[in-house]
Tab-separated table of C-alpha atoms and ligand atoms in Angstrom:
chain	number	residue	atom	x	y	z
A	14	MET	CA	96.703	118.623	97.744
A	15	LYS	CA	100.369	118.296	96.796
A	16	THR	CA	102.226	115.028	97.018
A	17	PRO	CA	105.833	116.062	96.377
A	18	ASP	CA	107.559	112.753	97.041
A	19	LEU	CA	104.946	110.769	95.120
A	20	MET	CA	106.178	111.374	91.656
A	21	ASP	CA	106.130	108.275	89.587
A	22	ASP	CA	103.303	106.512	87.827
A	23	ARG	CA	103.495	103.414	89.964
A	24	ASP	CA	102.834	105.365	93.171
A	25	LEU	CA	100.017	107.218	91.499
A	26	GLU	CA	98.534	103.888	90.488
A	27	ILE	CA	98.456	102.843	94.160
A	28	ILE	CA	96.933	106.090	95.278
A	29	ASN	CA	96.010	109.111	93.257
A	30	ASP	CA	94.338	111.746	95.407
A	31	GLU	CA	92.780	113.490	92.458
A	32	GLU	CA	91.193	110.268	91.250
A	33	ILE	CA	89.966	109.442	94.756
A	34	TYR	CA	88.393	112.861	95.232
A	35	ARG	CA	86.809	112.553	91.795
A	36	ILE	CA	85.374	109.139	92.679
A	37	LEU	CA	84.111	110.427	96.030
A	38	GLU	CA	82.434	113.381	94.374
A	39	LYS	CA	80.898	111.461	91.463
A	40	ASN	CA	79.521	108.767	93.757
A	41	SER	CA	78.445	110.932	96.657
A	42	SER	CA	74.872	109.686	96.635
A	43	ALA	CA	72.761	106.831	95.355
A	44	ASP	CA	69.045	106.144	95.528
A	45	PRO	CA	67.805	103.062	97.384
A	46	ALA	CA	67.086	101.185	94.144
A	47	GLU	CA	70.678	101.604	93.018
A	48	ILE	CA	72.027	100.551	96.433
A	49	ARG	CA	69.874	97.419	96.254
A	50	GLU	CA	71.226	96.655	92.795
A	51	ILE	CA	74.776	96.928	94.126
A	52	LEU	CA	73.890	94.665	97.036
A	53	ALA	CA	72.425	92.113	94.636
A	54	GLU	CA	75.720	92.180	92.741
A	55	GLY	CA	77.556	91.773	96.057
A	56	ARG	CA	75.600	88.576	96.697
A	57	GLU	CA	77.189	87.086	93.593
A	58	LEU	CA	80.432	86.960	95.633
A	59	LYS	CA	82.618	88.489	92.944
A	60	GLY	CA	83.273	91.786	94.726
A	61	ILE	CA	82.209	95.222	93.537
A	62	SER	CA	84.018	98.120	91.873
A	63	LEU	CA	85.647	101.060	93.586
A	64	GLU	CA	82.798	103.302	92.460
A	65	LYS	CA	80.093	100.999	93.816
A	66	THR	CA	82.039	100.597	97.044
A	67	THR	CA	81.992	104.383	97.378
A	68	LYS	CA	78.232	104.492	96.835
A	69	LEU	CA	77.634	101.993	99.625
A	70	LEU	CA	79.693	104.172	101.946
A	71	THR	CA	77.288	107.076	101.429
A	72	VAL	CA	74.314	105.206	102.922
A	73	GLU	CA	72.992	106.695	106.170
A	74	ASP	CA	69.407	105.454	106.196
A	75	PRO	CA	69.053	102.845	109.002
A	76	ASP	CA	66.920	100.435	106.953
A	77	LEU	CA	69.285	100.495	104.009
A	78	LEU	CA	72.237	100.143	106.358
A	79	GLN	CA	70.594	97.032	107.737
A	80	GLU	CA	70.371	95.676	104.187
A	81	ILE	CA	74.103	96.303	103.780
A	82	TYR	CA	74.788	94.437	107.041
A	83	ASN	CA	72.577	91.544	105.941
A	84	THR	CA	74.374	91.309	102.614
A	85	ALA	CA	77.779	91.356	104.349
A	86	SER	CA	76.581	88.619	106.654
A	87	TYR	CA	75.435	86.542	103.694
A	88	VAL	CA	78.791	86.996	101.914
A	89	LYS	CA	80.700	86.071	105.029
A	90	ASN	CA	78.704	82.908	105.598
A	91	GLU	CA	78.908	81.791	101.991
A	92	ILE	CA	82.688	82.136	101.866
A	93	TYR	CA	83.931	81.543	105.389
A	94	GLY	CA	81.083	79.667	106.990
A	95	GLN	CA	80.640	80.014	110.730
A	96	ARG	CA	84.285	79.952	111.705
A	97	LEU	CA	86.110	82.818	113.381
A	98	VAL	CA	89.879	82.496	113.630
A	99	LEU	CA	91.560	83.537	116.885
A	100	PHE	CA	95.078	84.824	117.536
A	101	ALA	CA	97.061	86.927	120.003
A	102	PRO	CA	99.592	89.700	119.412
A	103	LEU	CA	103.075	89.143	120.827
A	104	TYR	CA	104.882	92.428	121.503
A	105	ILE	CA	108.615	91.786	121.681
A	106	SER	CA	109.918	95.360	121.959
A	107	ASN	CA	108.560	98.868	122.387
A	108	LEU	CA	111.732	100.689	121.341
A	109	CYS	CA	111.096	102.980	118.416
A	110	TYR	CA	112.912	105.654	116.372
A	111	ASN	CA	109.693	107.038	115.002
A	112	GLU	CA	107.501	109.864	116.069
A	113	CYS	CA	103.953	108.751	115.294
A	114	LEU	CA	101.910	111.205	117.331
A	115	TYR	CA	99.166	108.667	118.131
A	116	CYS	CA	101.400	105.934	119.551
A	117	ALA	CA	102.782	105.477	123.058
A	118	PHE	CA	105.948	103.858	121.666
A	119	ARG	CA	107.066	107.014	119.834
A	120	ALA	CA	110.688	108.008	120.453
A	121	THR	CA	110.089	111.157	122.518
A	122	ASN	CA	107.689	109.563	124.998
A	123	LYS	CA	110.016	109.577	127.989
A	124	HIS	CA	107.186	108.498	130.267
A	125	LEU	CA	107.072	105.024	128.718
A	126	LYS	CA	108.918	102.148	130.305
A	127	ARG	CA	111.047	100.734	127.477
A	128	GLN	CA	111.363	96.982	127.166
A	129	VAL	CA	113.193	94.821	124.656
A	130	LEU	CA	112.540	91.191	125.455
A	131	THR	CA	115.461	88.793	125.379
A	132	GLN	CA	114.993	85.509	123.517
A	133	GLU	CA	114.502	83.814	126.896
A	134	GLN	CA	111.775	86.297	127.823
A	135	ILE	CA	110.139	85.781	124.442
A	136	ALA	CA	110.115	82.035	125.104
A	137	GLU	CA	108.426	82.695	128.474
A	138	GLU	CA	105.782	84.817	126.780
A	139	VAL	CA	105.175	82.105	124.212
A	140	ALA	CA	104.846	79.455	126.908
A	141	ALA	CA	102.231	81.614	128.648
A	142	LEU	CA	100.317	82.051	125.375
A	143	ILE	CA	100.417	78.328	124.603
A	144	ASP	CA	99.193	77.556	128.127
A	145	GLU	CA	96.136	79.709	127.465
A	146	GLY	CA	95.425	77.760	124.293
A	147	GLN	CA	96.741	80.084	121.575
A	148	LYS	CA	98.075	78.569	118.348
A	149	ARG	CA	98.654	81.672	116.219
A	150	VAL	CA	100.525	84.817	117.164
A	151	LEU	CA	101.074	88.163	115.525
A	152	LEU	CA	104.594	89.283	116.382
A	153	VAL	CA	104.745	93.073	116.846
A	154	ALA	CA	107.617	95.498	117.488
A	155	GLY	CA	108.460	99.190	117.385
A	156	GLU	CA	110.892	100.221	114.653
A	157	SER	CA	114.282	99.877	116.335
A	158	TYR	CA	116.181	96.674	116.901
A	159	PRO	CA	119.388	97.771	118.626
A	160	GLU	CA	122.671	96.082	117.688
A	161	GLU	CA	121.198	93.006	116.030
A	162	GLY	CA	118.942	94.770	113.508
A	163	LEU	CA	116.479	92.504	111.724
A	164	ASP	CA	118.304	89.447	113.116
A	165	TYR	CA	116.612	90.207	116.432
A	166	VAL	CA	113.193	89.746	114.847
A	167	LEU	CA	114.270	86.656	112.888
A	168	LYS	CA	115.628	85.040	116.044
A	169	ALA	CA	112.393	85.920	117.844
A	170	ILE	CA	110.391	84.106	115.147
A	171	ASP	CA	112.621	81.037	115.565
A	172	THR	CA	112.147	81.243	119.310
A	173	VAL	CA	108.370	81.339	118.985
A	174	TYR	CA	108.324	78.234	116.780
A	175	SER	CA	110.771	76.405	119.058
A	176	VAL	CA	108.675	76.462	122.245
A	177	SER	CA	106.690	73.296	122.966
A	178	ARG	CA	104.542	72.648	126.037
A	179	GLY	CA	103.572	69.074	125.232
A	180	LYS	CA	102.064	67.083	122.415
A	181	GLY	CA	100.824	69.520	119.751
A	182	GLN	CA	101.049	72.356	122.245
A	183	ASN	CA	102.967	74.937	120.297
A	184	ILE	CA	102.513	78.052	118.197
A	185	ARG	CA	101.865	76.887	114.657
A	186	ARG	CA	101.791	80.146	112.769
A	187	VAL	CA	103.674	83.407	113.331
A	188	ASN	CA	102.353	86.452	111.515
A	189	VAL	CA	104.431	89.604	111.697
A	190	ASN	CA	103.621	93.314	111.992
A	191	ILE	CA	106.884	95.224	111.764
A	192	ALA	CA	108.221	98.260	109.940
A	193	PRO	CA	108.669	98.018	106.163
A	194	LEU	CA	111.827	96.334	104.848
A	195	ASP	CA	113.811	96.402	101.639
A	196	ARG	CA	113.478	93.503	99.213
A	197	ASP	CA	116.452	91.524	100.530
A	198	ASP	CA	115.249	91.736	104.107
A	199	PHE	CA	111.744	90.727	103.046
A	200	LYS	CA	113.353	87.604	101.531
A	201	ARG	CA	114.965	86.876	104.895
A	202	LEU	CA	111.616	87.350	106.602
A	203	LYS	CA	110.014	84.917	104.180
A	204	ASP	CA	112.764	82.371	104.875
A	205	ALA	CA	111.913	82.612	108.578
A	206	GLN	CA	108.601	80.867	107.729
A	207	ILE	CA	106.274	83.704	108.593
A	208	GLY	CA	102.561	83.412	107.904
A	209	THR	CA	101.285	86.871	106.967
A	210	TYR	CA	103.410	90.020	106.710
A	211	GLN	CA	101.183	92.827	107.896
A	212	ILE	CA	101.621	96.592	107.624
A	213	PHE	CA	99.099	99.409	107.935
A	214	GLN	CA	99.492	102.582	105.910
A	215	GLU	CA	97.834	104.327	108.919
A	216	THR	CA	96.458	107.015	106.624
A	217	TYR	CA	96.653	107.059	102.834
A	218	HIS	CA	96.147	110.830	102.945
A	219	TYR	CA	99.577	112.312	102.296
A	220	ASP	CA	99.217	115.647	104.130
A	221	THR	CA	97.646	113.985	107.159
A	222	TYR	CA	100.395	111.349	107.123
A	223	LYS	CA	103.086	114.038	107.155
A	224	LYS	CA	101.422	115.889	110.033
A	225	LEU	CA	101.166	112.786	112.208
A	226	HIS	CA	104.542	111.161	111.488
A	227	MET	CA	106.950	113.750	112.704
A	228	GLY	CA	110.255	111.920	112.650
A	229	GLY	CA	112.152	108.717	111.982
A	230	PRO	CA	112.134	106.473	108.912
A	231	LYS	CA	108.350	106.124	109.012
A	232	ARG	CA	108.067	109.744	107.894
A	233	ASN	CA	108.759	108.452	104.399
A	234	TYR	CA	105.209	107.920	103.137
A	235	LYS	CA	106.273	106.484	99.815
A	236	TYR	CA	108.585	103.834	101.292
A	237	ARG	CA	105.698	102.560	103.387
A	238	LEU	CA	103.235	102.726	100.507
A	239	ARG	CA	105.502	100.540	98.377
A	240	ALA	CA	106.184	98.015	101.161
A	241	ILE	CA	103.639	95.466	99.948
A	242	ASP	CA	105.022	95.656	96.400
A	243	ARG	CA	108.501	94.865	97.744
A	244	ALA	CA	107.144	92.043	99.918
A	245	PHE	CA	105.423	90.470	96.891
A	246	GLU	CA	108.585	90.941	94.811
A	247	ALA	CA	110.530	89.146	97.536
A	248	GLY	CA	108.190	86.168	97.254
A	249	ILE	CA	105.935	86.791	100.263
A	250	ASP	CA	102.498	85.987	98.898
A	251	ASP	CA	100.546	86.409	102.097
A	252	VAL	CA	100.247	90.054	103.133
A	253	GLY	CA	97.912	92.135	105.276
A	254	ILE	CA	97.116	95.824	104.913
A	255	GLY	CA	95.080	98.274	106.960
A	256	VAL	CA	94.156	101.798	107.928
A	257	LEU	CA	94.232	103.316	111.395
A	258	PHE	CA	90.709	104.730	111.455
A	259	GLY	CA	90.261	108.079	113.185
A	260	LEU	CA	93.167	109.901	111.537
A	261	CYS	CA	91.440	111.062	108.352
A	262	ASP	CA	88.031	110.920	106.652
A	263	TYR	CA	86.958	107.268	106.581
A	264	LYS	CA	85.472	107.428	103.091
A	265	PHE	CA	88.761	108.676	101.656
A	266	GLU	CA	90.619	105.902	103.471
A	267	VAL	CA	88.337	103.087	102.331
A	268	VAL	CA	88.459	104.211	98.702
A	269	ALA	CA	92.263	104.589	98.950
A	270	LEU	CA	92.617	101.136	100.504
A	271	ARG	CA	90.475	99.686	97.750
A	272	SER	CA	92.623	101.494	95.188
A	273	HIS	CA	95.756	99.965	96.766
A	274	ILE	CA	94.155	96.535	96.374
A	275	ARG	CA	93.331	97.251	92.729
A	276	HIS	CA	96.997	98.072	92.134
A	277	LEU	CA	98.154	94.824	93.783
A	278	GLU	CA	95.683	92.730	91.816
A	279	LYS	CA	96.763	94.369	88.561
A	280	ASN	CA	100.489	93.956	89.140
A	281	PHE	CA	100.709	90.715	91.089
A	282	GLY	CA	97.447	88.995	90.196
A	283	LEU	CA	96.634	88.919	93.895
A	284	GLY	CA	95.347	91.238	96.596
A	285	PRO	CA	96.090	91.146	100.322
A	286	HIS	CA	95.172	88.074	102.334
A	287	THR	CA	93.790	90.262	105.124
A	288	ILE	CA	92.639	93.796	105.889
A	289	SER	CA	92.813	95.133	109.441
A	290	VAL	CA	90.497	97.854	110.680
A	291	PRO	CA	92.122	99.283	113.822
A	292	ARG	CA	90.390	102.309	115.316
A	293	LEU	CA	92.401	104.873	117.271
A	294	GLU	CA	92.539	104.150	121.023
A	295	PRO	CA	93.903	106.266	123.883
A	296	ALA	CA	97.665	105.889	124.276
A	297	ASP	CA	100.090	107.048	126.948
A	298	GLN	CA	100.988	110.764	126.571
A	299	SER	CA	99.231	111.121	123.226
A	300	TYR	CA	96.712	113.925	122.776
A	301	ILE	CA	95.836	112.758	119.245
A	302	ALA	CA	95.038	109.219	120.408
A	303	SER	CA	92.328	110.522	122.772
A	304	HIS	CA	91.179	113.249	120.375
A	305	PRO	CA	90.995	111.576	116.960
A	306	PRO	CA	91.211	114.179	114.168
A	307	ALA	CA	88.478	112.341	112.225
A	308	PRO	CA	86.536	110.191	114.700
A	309	VAL	CA	84.673	107.211	113.276
A	310	SER	CA	81.333	106.571	114.990
A	311	ASP	CA	80.260	103.026	115.861
A	312	GLN	CA	77.697	103.135	113.078
A	313	ASN	CA	80.245	104.196	110.474
A	314	PHE	CA	82.689	101.627	111.778
A	315	LYS	CA	80.167	98.836	111.231
A	316	LYS	CA	79.442	100.231	107.791
A	317	ILE	CA	83.163	100.174	106.908
A	318	ILE	CA	83.428	96.511	107.896
A	319	ALA	CA	80.284	95.482	106.032
A	320	VAL	CA	81.182	97.428	102.881
A	321	LEU	CA	84.694	95.948	102.807
A	322	ARG	CA	83.203	92.470	103.223
A	323	ILE	CA	81.019	93.001	100.167
A	324	SER	CA	83.692	94.827	98.157
A	325	VAL	CA	86.538	92.277	98.533
A	326	PRO	CA	84.805	89.070	99.634
A	327	TYR	CA	87.879	86.810	99.573
A	328	THR	CA	90.035	88.981	101.801
A	329	GLY	CA	90.040	88.153	105.516
A	330	LEU	CA	88.934	90.968	107.823
A	331	ILE	CA	90.686	91.323	111.176
A	332	LEU	CA	89.302	92.989	114.295
A	333	SER	CA	91.513	93.484	117.336
A	334	THR	CA	90.895	93.888	121.047
A	335	ARG	CA	91.018	97.668	120.546
A	336	GLU	CA	87.229	97.284	120.213
A	337	ASN	CA	85.015	96.428	123.179
A	338	ALA	CA	83.091	93.186	123.586
A	339	ALA	CA	79.779	94.632	122.368
A	340	MET	CA	81.242	96.023	119.148
A	341	ARG	CA	83.153	92.802	118.521
A	342	GLY	CA	79.974	90.776	118.982
A	343	GLU	CA	78.167	92.901	116.384
A	344	ALA	CA	81.113	92.886	113.987
A	345	PHE	CA	81.275	89.082	113.734
A	346	ALA	CA	78.082	89.168	111.725
A	347	MET	CA	79.258	92.036	109.508
A	348	GLY	CA	82.066	90.028	107.988
A	349	ILE	CA	84.973	89.844	110.418
A	350	SER	CA	86.838	86.566	109.899
A	351	GLN	CA	89.712	86.854	112.419
A	352	ILE	CA	89.925	88.359	115.892
A	353	SER	CA	92.659	88.752	118.463
A	354	ALA	CA	91.769	87.635	121.975
A	355	GLY	CA	93.290	87.792	125.435
A	356	SER	CA	95.714	90.427	124.103
A	357	LYS	CA	98.425	92.423	125.837
A	358	THR	CA	100.181	95.273	124.046
A	359	ASN	CA	103.111	95.618	126.450
A	360	PRO	CA	106.203	93.478	125.903
A	361	GLY	CA	106.278	90.836	128.619
A	362	GLY	CA	102.568	91.258	129.357
A	363	TYR	CA	101.590	87.584	129.208
A	364	HIS	CA	104.173	86.163	131.533
A	365	VAL	CA	103.466	88.678	134.342
A	366	SER	CA	101.661	86.997	137.195
A	367	PRO	CA	98.653	88.862	138.606
A	368	THR	CA	100.586	89.516	141.832
A	369	GLU	CA	103.479	91.195	140.010
A	370	LYS	CA	103.467	94.918	139.382
A	371	SER	CA	101.515	95.961	136.328
A	372	THR	CA	103.536	97.152	133.329
A	373	ALA	CA	100.634	99.134	131.939
A	374	THR	CA	102.903	102.112	131.263
A	375	ALA	CA	104.666	99.993	128.637
A	376	GLU	CA	101.434	99.431	126.663
A	377	GLN	CA	101.070	100.656	123.100
A	378	PHE	CA	97.442	101.714	123.525
A	379	SER	CA	94.569	100.834	125.835
A	380	LEU	CA	92.349	97.906	125.048
A	381	GLY	CA	88.578	97.837	124.667
A	382	ASP	CA	88.371	94.107	125.325
A	383	THR	CA	90.504	92.793	128.191
A	384	ARG	CA	88.699	89.462	128.653
A	385	PRO	CA	90.808	86.322	128.829
A	386	LEU	CA	90.796	83.965	125.845
A	387	ASP	CA	88.428	81.491	127.509
A	388	GLU	CA	85.769	84.160	127.985
A	389	VAL	CA	86.105	85.399	124.407
A	390	VAL	CA	85.818	81.828	123.136
A	391	ARG	CA	82.583	81.362	125.090
A	392	ASP	CA	81.244	84.629	123.745
A	393	VAL	CA	82.062	83.628	120.156
A	394	VAL	CA	80.119	80.383	120.702
A	395	LYS	CA	77.229	82.334	122.184
A	396	HIS	CA	77.081	84.408	119.013
A	397	GLY	CA	76.781	81.215	116.960
A	398	TYR	CA	80.325	81.122	115.564
A	399	VAL	CA	82.976	78.425	115.805
A	400	PRO	CA	86.251	79.585	117.379
A	401	SER	CA	89.023	78.280	115.121
A	402	PHE	CA	92.717	77.868	115.884
A	403	CYS	CA	93.396	76.531	112.424
A	404	THR	CA	96.780	77.032	110.751
A	405	SER	CA	96.228	74.497	108.020
A	406	CYS	CA	96.293	76.578	104.807
A	407	TYR	CA	99.648	78.118	105.532
A	408	ARG	CA	101.247	74.823	106.526
A	409	ARG	CA	99.810	72.974	103.550
A	410	GLY	CA	100.985	75.694	101.154
A	411	ARG	CA	97.484	76.970	100.416
A	412	THR	CA	98.584	80.622	100.273
A	413	GLY	CA	98.568	83.415	97.701
A	414	LEU	CA	97.082	82.417	94.372
A	415	ASP	CA	96.582	78.800	95.494
A	416	PHE	CA	94.371	80.056	98.334
A	417	MET	CA	92.403	82.275	95.956
A	418	GLU	CA	91.842	79.387	93.550
A	419	LEU	CA	90.103	77.531	96.354
A	420	ALA	CA	88.379	80.545	97.853
A	421	LYS	CA	86.787	81.862	94.680
A	422	PRO	CA	84.737	78.792	93.751
A	423	GLY	CA	83.699	78.490	97.424
A	424	GLU	CA	85.925	75.456	98.098
A	425	ILE	CA	87.791	76.923	101.047
A	426	LYS	CA	84.845	76.392	103.383
A	427	LYS	CA	85.375	72.658	102.921
A	428	PHE	CA	88.711	73.037	104.680
A	429	CYS	CA	87.806	75.809	107.125
A	430	ALA	CA	84.705	74.175	108.603
A	431	PRO	CA	86.246	70.809	109.607
A	432	ASN	CA	89.549	72.405	110.664
A	433	ALA	CA	87.664	74.834	112.890
A	434	ILE	CA	85.883	71.906	114.565
A	435	LEU	CA	89.096	69.899	114.967
A	436	THR	CA	91.168	72.751	116.422
A	437	PHE	CA	88.289	73.911	118.603
A	438	ALA	CA	87.896	70.382	119.956
A	439	GLU	CA	91.619	70.417	120.817
A	440	TYR	CA	91.154	73.709	122.631
A	441	LEU	CA	88.179	72.431	124.592
A	442	ASN	CA	90.006	69.261	125.630
A	443	ASP	CA	93.248	70.968	126.629
A	444	TYR	CA	92.475	74.456	127.932
A	445	ALA	CA	88.817	75.387	128.312
A	446	SER	CA	87.020	76.054	131.591
A	447	GLU	CA	84.158	73.689	132.460
A	448	GLU	CA	81.577	76.261	131.407
A	449	THR	CA	83.225	76.831	128.023
A	450	LYS	CA	83.639	73.099	127.527
A	451	LYS	CA	79.936	72.553	128.059
A	452	GLU	CA	78.863	75.260	125.608
A	453	GLY	CA	81.566	74.348	123.095
A	454	ARG	CA	80.757	70.636	123.038
A	455	LYS	CA	77.082	71.410	122.510
A	456	LEU	CA	78.033	73.432	119.445
A	457	ILE	CA	80.419	70.789	118.122
A	458	ASP	CA	77.784	68.041	118.520
A	459	LYS	CA	75.391	70.137	116.473
A	460	LEU	CA	77.986	70.800	113.760
A	461	LEU	CA	79.091	67.178	113.535
A	462	LYS	CA	75.568	66.204	112.494
A	463	ASP	CA	76.117	68.130	109.239
A	464	ILE	CA	79.511	66.585	108.498
A	465	ASP	CA	79.058	63.680	106.140
A	466	SER	CA	82.756	62.949	105.636
A	467	PRO	CA	84.034	59.738	107.290
A	468	ASN	CA	87.548	61.188	106.986
A	469	VAL	CA	86.658	64.216	109.125
A	470	MET	CA	84.730	62.092	111.637
A	471	ASN	CA	87.728	59.822	111.903
A	472	LYS	CA	90.033	62.746	112.547
A	473	TYR	CA	87.667	64.133	115.167
A	474	GLN	CA	87.735	60.792	116.950
A	475	GLN	CA	91.537	60.839	116.884
A	476	ILE	CA	91.534	64.256	118.584
A	477	MET	CA	89.124	62.967	121.230
A	478	ASP	CA	91.458	59.996	121.739
A	479	GLY	CA	94.369	62.329	122.502
A	480	GLU	CA	95.990	62.855	119.105
A	481	ARG	CA	96.888	66.483	118.346
A	482	ASP	CA	97.466	68.763	115.390
A	483	ILE	CA	95.410	66.778	112.909
A	484	ILE	CA	94.220	68.882	110.043
A	485	VAL	CA	92.377	68.573	106.783
B	528	LIG	N1	106.058	99.787	114.467
B	528	LIG	C1	105.542	99.189	113.316
B	528	LIG	C2	104.696	100.142	112.514
B	528	LIG	O1	104.316	101.169	113.021
B	528	LIG	O2	104.410	99.790	111.370
B	528	LIG	C3	104.683	97.969	113.577
B	528	LIG	C4	104.019	97.799	114.858
B	528	LIG	S1	102.905	99.080	115.383
B	528	LIG	C5	103.169	98.740	117.038
B	528	LIG	C6	101.324	98.362	114.931
B	528	LIG	C7	100.187	99.291	114.671
B	528	LIG	O3	99.651	99.815	115.869
B	528	LIG	C8	100.451	100.519	113.875
B	528	LIG	O4	100.561	100.230	112.512
B	528	LIG	C9	99.264	101.402	114.223
B	528	LIG	O5	98.240	101.304	113.244
B	528	LIG	C10	98.729	100.815	115.511
B	528	LIG	N2	98.599	101.838	116.566
B	528	LIG	C11	99.530	102.702	116.994
B	528	LIG	N3	99.016	103.533	117.944
B	528	LIG	C12	97.703	103.194	118.085
B	528	LIG	C13	96.627	103.710	118.891
B	528	LIG	N4	96.785	104.723	119.713
B	528	LIG	N5	95.416	103.121	118.783
B	528	LIG	C14	95.224	102.077	117.937
B	528	LIG	N6	96.205	101.553	117.165
B	528	LIG	C15	97.433	102.111	117.216
B	529	LIG	FE1	106.819	103.196	116.444
B	529	LIG	FE2	104.963	101.768	115.115
B	529	LIG	FE3	104.318	103.186	117.315
B	529	LIG	FE4	104.936	104.459	115.111
B	529	LIG	S1	103.166	103.058	115.384
B	529	LIG	S2	105.711	104.976	117.159
B	529	LIG	S3	106.481	103.144	114.237
B	529	LIG	S4	105.659	101.431	117.195
């Protein structure tokens, strides 16, 4: 495979096809004893090499797969405990210059109703999200911000933070998924107080990338590949990466993603804060979206999640509402640490009342899980996890290397567990249905028995007495 615009050593360090194919070939099988050795190493919570990651991906035997899942589950519990962080995407615009063949927002899709929310409309969306109980949003947009350019996005971030619906009833963290920027604009994005900057390479496979990105700035593979480097150089130390699974062979993608992480760790001393694992979903007027060139079965999807959990244990794993409730339920145990819930992928989707006309034609892709937040919360509890609306690390400056210093010796759980309880208690008091309240309180009572910190108990009491936004 030729990679004509990938010429310099730095790009080849991020992804070198020849090396990836060599690794895939050399590690194309492993006997059960070797897999078990790798899993034992995984249980030491230090991560595993690219080569060992590749070997785990080759496993097909159901019993061995189960051992991989069990190991992932162990790793997840040791590092993150029982908490599962919740957020919602906030689509502010579906205008786009690009021609990504799998996406409904692509420029030539004339069938799509285009919407660019005004700042007032964004504030209405945010109010609707807060009223459901959300505390974290992921701001998303197509790549085109007419007239105002990046200022439109920066103002939108300000707008999100400015909306308050009462004591402690606001969005406390805005993560952003927008097109790659140059270094100066990344600095401006950092100054806007974002949480995570997130960008998916879609596919690391150059030829596939070129076939699927037919026009617009996104056609430049290399500019996208280097985006995280520029973000780090601009001082953003909290970044998220991902692959859109279904476009190209999943083993190639996972090894490439892992190679990207190796490059970041080598050059910046730090990998991504999160990895997202979106799987291709049907999208308006897109043949590719309904006919994935390299479909990923449910079994392989679970394997990808579990192997990533073992391979890079300190990196959060995000699962969106692209997946249905059953898959999401299974994935919690495999190592997912954050999920979106109650999502809409059409700009203006939250504020629409049920009696208004649906704007489904403005959606980016169809969702597998359309349940409201309250139902998802109840389901998370049913699966034995604690829904968390925590935004503490980011607001207390525990990001980048500081976060890793706490995560690696297993200290982060000491913050995550109480903060999950405190923010969940807020949610139950302020937003939950009676049924969710009942189940949620039962869980909290059980968890409080294991908390031997008077400080945390005191804070919990303050929440129950009506105080808000109290974190550890
Ligand atoms: N426009 C920016 C970009 O492409 O980087 C950021 C926002 S884009 C709306 C967010 C992500 O949606 C893309 O990176 C892509 O992975 C995902 N996406 C696009 N079409 C999809 C589909 N049909 N199914 C699932 N995910 C899709
Ligand atoms: Fe535009 Fe992003 Fe959709 Fe591509 S994936 S068409 S860049 S919104």
